[in-house]
């Protein structure tokens, strides 16, 4: 049935069911999504590019497949994709000048799986250049606003994807998470963001930032939608040697299973003096919510979590310095005019990369250099191993670990751009799970006194996504997070 | 231990270590499905992975690992069940990713050795390590194209990502001859076990030599100089010889040897400085996060062992024991396929004849047809057909000369030797009547020679034999010919 475009749009499951059941067409769903983007993205600027023509072709193809009797778990679901993932026919630029005009020849594995499942790709979303940042302000293209307050950051680096879901443009978006790049913006924008266990989702077609940390994951409006999108994109891929052969299981079913009789441990290291009062109060509410869901609440310590930011900025930058060496102007991307090889490299990279990317390349190059290798890179890798062991010990006592997703609600645009260190600290709660390769989900857990979203993060042991979704689903049902359009969009 | 006698009678003791890069004989590249090709159009064998497009990931070629394991087994090296790859970071246009994926702190194999022959008997040069890595592309600084200005450099990435294994020897080589012998042995081994075609001209086997000298064997090793650009075994030997002499001269003058890399310049027959080690790059090695640990389980070990052919030295010994002359055994084991060809032939004919014919006529024809020893099994005359010919020779049914003619015919015909012998009428003339007729005719038409013979010049007898052999096209048995001539001379009344 025709529904007015301004009607409250539905989520992933409802949309897929309506299109699969023939109640709505993928073309209709897409038309409405594009109308919402048209009406609202002037304020939010979540999209770098809206690819309507290609999306309509995809929507028509989905309608034909549904008519032919194909069962598609994401039938007609409009999805926004972060600009660091390959979508056939679209550019993939990582919001960087150095990748201007780069057009991959095929879909990333995750994107191909979404396509096979019936998803329709609305466009490419804004991000911090090469996923390096926590506010999306490091994009070389544009600044994205938080739909809850347009003067605030959407978080980052997947800020465009988080804002697109928060603004109700699309029911789901895809992001990538290296140290919190899905979870931190999701929390800032009041949506669900999930980073799978390292190796669950193929990285083929994801432009690498830090190879041992990067994971692709969904941003959605609820836990069950995240589980649906995740189960579509997850699973072994022969094109990614680090992908896990373990079966994905039934995370969607698990999200409705409940968490009664299980134990959750609140991270002791998070509840320290100086914690934001809104965040501290929220943690108290969350303990009650878990108890209401029938879970036992305790406190656990992961001592090395406090070293996570230090470890992360050595390891991630070291890998990035190597991963970004390929951007030399020789084979693709813009090439600076130069008369010799060295100036070709220097000019191309100087004009192609933004300040934060250069900072991390320098940091990483330094950490790997002869004379410093042991003191920085090797020491960080040892500490990373110890941190993982801390988590193992913690998970021997609890089924899931809980901590805030963000240390404060979304800060103002421009507030931290001159202070990289305080920007780095925005990821203090998300980085530990990245270093240990653990699955972690954030869900909106309340509002600050200023009316901004707060986020709670749940961590589970490696590959224990089912337990994670069970905990997240149970908690979500206990939290009454407002469902109306965010204030910035009203 | 050998040393170099200098004109001033100052002995120097060279210490030489060799680093060999061998291109592994795989179908596809090390980390992508691109074919490993030779002489193709520039950049035809490339894909987004080996061109390092952002978003691509390497996937290890299992075959390359199995080949490296095979080499390790053949050299008695210890295969490590848990090794890994690292990134060697540096910028150069022929290196698409800005790093080379190689094995650094945990190579696939360590230890083992290569047995070489020296004037003082056989000796084993121990190996430090064997590791896997990918090749880089090729930069062309002097473009061969008229429409491309000389200020432009071109890059061909067909080689980028081609699997290599690096074989590093301990510094135990003592002379240029030993270095040549080591390389000859290693090249033979690589070919024999099907790990590499080891063709130095094509760049599929590359050697760098580390050379230092000292004035006595008790001294610690001297400063080492690395020599590159050695693209034949002969150049390796020449370059090492010159380098030893250059360093000896320096030491005699009381100079210090500088730690550096030098290039062999064939035109001037000397080594020239390339770069000093003080400008050495910091490669910032770290474990490759895109590939997991390289774990080799028992099944993989057995697979590598099962596909391991008999090694050249063992095979040579076996051939010697079977009665093959030493020099033939050496030739026959220069390539596994040639040894196979020989053994398949010898199984159906006499070993001695087979060795003689395969190392002689067959190899001569192969050379003429540009068939390498590695392609022996594709020689148009199969071992079974050759054996058929050899059996006829052994039975005396044809002469050696006819045998050569038949072999030539067999190359262009699928027919068996026996059929060709009949067709060409090359069968031995064993019919005494036929030989008597020919002998009588010659005696009758050569009164001058007969008179000489009768006058006591018995050497003329040989002339008659030659005539008969000529007339019968060499098909007659020499002793039968002699008998027929004797009879003819006796019955001649002239």
CSV table of C-alpha atoms in Angstrom, one decimal, chain B residues 267-435:
chain,number,residue,atom,x,y,z
B,267,UNK,CA,82.2,-4.8,-19.6
B,268,UNK,CA,85.1,-3.7,-17.4
B,269,UNK,CA,85.3,-7.1,-15.6
B,270,UNK,CA,85.4,-5.5,-12.2
B,271,UNK,CA,83.1,-4.7,-9.3
B,272,UNK,CA,82.0,-1.1,-8.9
B,273,UNK,CA,80.5,0.6,-5.8
B,274,UNK,CA,76.7,0.7,-5.7
B,275,UNK,CA,75.7,2.0,-2.3
B,276,UNK,CA,77.3,2.1,1.1
B,277,UNK,CA,75.7,0.4,4.0
B,278,UNK,CA,75.6,3.7,5.9
B,279,UNK,CA,72.9,4.7,3.5
B,280,UNK,CA,71.2,1.4,4.3
B,281,UNK,CA,67.4,1.6,4.4
B,282,UNK,CA,65.5,1.0,7.6
B,283,UNK,CA,62.9,-1.5,6.4
B,284,UNK,CA,60.7,-1.3,9.5
B,285,UNK,CA,59.9,-5.0,9.4
B,286,UNK,CA,56.8,-6.1,11.3
B,287,UNK,CA,54.6,-9.2,11.1
B,288,UNK,CA,52.2,-9.1,8.1
B,289,UNK,CA,48.7,-8.7,9.7
B,290,UNK,CA,46.9,-9.7,6.5
B,291,UNK,CA,48.1,-13.3,6.7
B,292,UNK,CA,47.8,-15.6,9.7
B,293,UNK,CA,50.7,-17.7,10.9
B,294,UNK,CA,52.0,-20.2,8.4
B,295,UNK,CA,51.2,-23.5,10.1
B,296,UNK,CA,52.3,-26.7,8.5
B,297,UNK,CA,50.5,-29.8,9.8
B,298,UNK,CA,51.5,-33.4,9.4
B,299,UNK,CA,49.3,-33.9,6.4
B,300,UNK,CA,51.1,-31.1,4.6
B,301,UNK,CA,54.5,-32.5,5.6
B,302,UNK,CA,53.6,-35.9,4.2
B,303,UNK,CA,52.3,-34.3,1.0
B,304,UNK,CA,55.6,-32.5,0.5
B,305,UNK,CA,57.5,-35.6,1.2
B,306,UNK,CA,55.4,-37.8,-1.0
B,307,UNK,CA,55.9,-35.5,-4.0
B,308,UNK,CA,59.7,-35.5,-3.4
B,309,UNK,CA,61.6,-37.1,-6.3
B,310,UNK,CA,64.8,-39.1,-5.8
B,311,UNK,CA,67.7,-36.6,-5.4
B,312,UNK,CA,70.4,-36.3,-8.1
B,313,UNK,CA,73.2,-37.7,-6.0
B,314,UNK,CA,71.2,-40.7,-5.0
B,315,UNK,CA,70.1,-41.3,-8.5
B,316,UNK,CA,73.6,-41.0,-9.9
B,317,UNK,CA,74.8,-43.6,-7.4
B,318,UNK,CA,72.0,-45.9,-8.4
B,319,UNK,CA,72.9,-45.5,-12.1
B,320,UNK,CA,76.6,-46.2,-11.4
B,321,UNK,CA,75.5,-49.4,-9.5
B,322,UNK,CA,73.5,-50.4,-12.5
B,323,UNK,CA,76.6,-50.3,-14.7
B,324,UNK,CA,76.3,-46.9,-16.3
B,325,UNK,CA,79.7,-45.3,-16.8
B,326,UNK,CA,80.5,-42.4,-14.5
B,327,UNK,CA,80.5,-39.7,-17.1
B,328,UNK,CA,77.2,-40.9,-18.6
B,329,UNK,CA,75.7,-41.0,-15.1
B,330,UNK,CA,76.7,-37.4,-14.5
B,331,UNK,CA,75.1,-36.4,-17.8
B,332,UNK,CA,72.0,-38.4,-17.3
B,333,UNK,CA,71.3,-36.9,-13.9
B,334,UNK,CA,71.6,-33.3,-15.0
B,335,UNK,CA,67.8,-33.3,-15.2
B,336,UNK,CA,65.2,-35.5,-13.7
B,337,UNK,CA,63.3,-35.9,-17.0
B,338,UNK,CA,66.5,-37.0,-18.8
B,339,UNK,CA,67.2,-39.6,-16.1
B,340,UNK,CA,63.6,-40.7,-16.4
B,341,UNK,CA,63.9,-41.0,-20.1
B,342,UNK,CA,67.1,-43.0,-19.7
B,343,UNK,CA,65.6,-45.4,-17.1
B,344,UNK,CA,62.5,-46.0,-19.1
B,345,UNK,CA,64.6,-46.9,-22.1
B,346,UNK,CA,67.0,-49.0,-20.1
B,347,UNK,CA,64.1,-51.0,-18.6
B,348,UNK,CA,63.4,-52.3,-22.1
B,349,UNK,CA,66.9,-52.6,-23.5
B,350,UNK,CA,70.5,-53.0,-22.5
B,351,UNK,CA,71.7,-50.5,-19.9
B,352,UNK,CA,75.0,-50.0,-21.6
B,353,UNK,CA,73.5,-49.3,-25.0
B,354,UNK,CA,70.8,-47.1,-23.6
B,355,UNK,CA,73.4,-45.0,-21.7
B,356,UNK,CA,75.5,-44.7,-24.8
B,357,UNK,CA,72.7,-43.8,-27.1
B,358,UNK,CA,70.8,-41.4,-24.8
B,359,UNK,CA,73.9,-39.5,-23.9
B,360,UNK,CA,75.1,-39.5,-27.5
B,361,UNK,CA,72.6,-39.6,-30.3
B,362,UNK,CA,69.5,-38.7,-28.4
B,363,UNK,CA,71.0,-35.7,-26.6
B,364,UNK,CA,72.6,-34.6,-29.9
B,365,UNK,CA,69.1,-34.6,-31.6
B,366,UNK,CA,67.6,-32.9,-28.6
B,367,UNK,CA,70.1,-30.1,-28.8
B,368,UNK,CA,69.5,-29.8,-32.6
B,369,UNK,CA,65.7,-29.6,-31.9
B,370,UNK,CA,66.2,-27.2,-29.0
B,371,UNK,CA,64.7,-29.6,-26.6
B,372,UNK,CA,66.1,-29.1,-23.1
B,373,UNK,CA,67.0,-32.0,-20.8
B,374,UNK,CA,64.0,-31.0,-18.7
B,375,UNK,CA,61.8,-31.7,-21.7
B,376,UNK,CA,63.4,-35.0,-22.5
B,377,UNK,CA,60.1,-36.8,-22.1
B,378,UNK,CA,58.7,-34.8,-25.0
B,379,UNK,CA,61.5,-35.9,-27.4
B,380,UNK,CA,59.5,-37.4,-30.3
B,381,UNK,CA,61.1,-40.8,-30.0
B,382,UNK,CA,59.6,-42.3,-26.8
B,383,UNK,CA,61.8,-44.4,-24.5
B,384,UNK,CA,59.8,-47.5,-25.7
B,385,UNK,CA,60.5,-46.8,-29.4
B,386,UNK,CA,64.1,-46.1,-28.7
B,387,UNK,CA,64.4,-49.4,-26.8
B,388,UNK,CA,62.9,-51.2,-29.9
B,389,UNK,CA,65.8,-49.7,-31.9
B,390,UNK,CA,68.4,-50.6,-29.3
B,391,UNK,CA,67.2,-54.2,-29.2
B,392,UNK,CA,67.7,-54.6,-33.0
B,393,UNK,CA,71.2,-53.2,-32.6
B,394,UNK,CA,71.9,-55.5,-29.7
B,395,UNK,CA,70.7,-58.5,-31.7
B,396,UNK,CA,72.9,-57.4,-34.6
B,397,UNK,CA,70.0,-57.0,-36.9
B,398,UNK,CA,71.2,-53.6,-38.0
B,399,UNK,CA,74.5,-51.8,-37.9
B,400,UNK,CA,75.3,-48.8,-35.7
B,401,UNK,CA,75.4,-46.6,-38.8
B,402,UNK,CA,71.9,-47.8,-39.8
B,403,UNK,CA,70.7,-47.3,-36.3
B,404,UNK,CA,71.5,-43.6,-36.5
B,405,UNK,CA,69.6,-43.3,-39.8
B,406,UNK,CA,66.6,-45.1,-38.3
B,407,UNK,CA,66.7,-42.9,-35.2
B,408,UNK,CA,66.6,-39.8,-37.5
B,409,UNK,CA,63.6,-41.3,-39.3
B,410,UNK,CA,61.9,-42.1,-36.1
B,411,UNK,CA,61.9,-38.4,-35.1
B,412,UNK,CA,59.7,-37.5,-37.9
B,413,UNK,CA,57.6,-40.7,-38.0
B,414,UNK,CA,55.5,-42.5,-35.4
B,415,UNK,CA,56.6,-45.9,-36.9
B,416,UNK,CA,58.5,-48.4,-34.8
B,417,UNK,CA,62.2,-49.0,-35.6
B,418,UNK,CA,61.6,-52.5,-37.1
B,419,UNK,CA,59.1,-51.1,-39.7
B,420,UNK,CA,61.5,-48.3,-40.7
B,421,UNK,CA,64.4,-50.8,-41.1
B,422,UNK,CA,62.3,-52.9,-43.5
B,423,UNK,CA,60.9,-49.8,-45.3
B,424,UNK,CA,64.4,-48.4,-45.9
B,425,UNK,CA,65.9,-51.8,-46.5
B,426,UNK,CA,68.5,-51.2,-43.8
B,427,UNK,CA,68.4,-54.8,-42.5
B,428,UNK,CA,71.8,-56.5,-42.2
B,429,UNK,CA,72.8,-58.4,-45.3
B,430,UNK,CA,73.4,-61.8,-43.8
B,431,UNK,CA,72.7,-63.7,-47.0
B,432,UNK,CA,76.2,-65.1,-48.0
B,433,UNK,CA,75.1,-65.5,-51.6
B,434,UNK,CA,74.4,-61.7,-51.9
B,435,UNK,CA,77.7,-60.8,-50.4
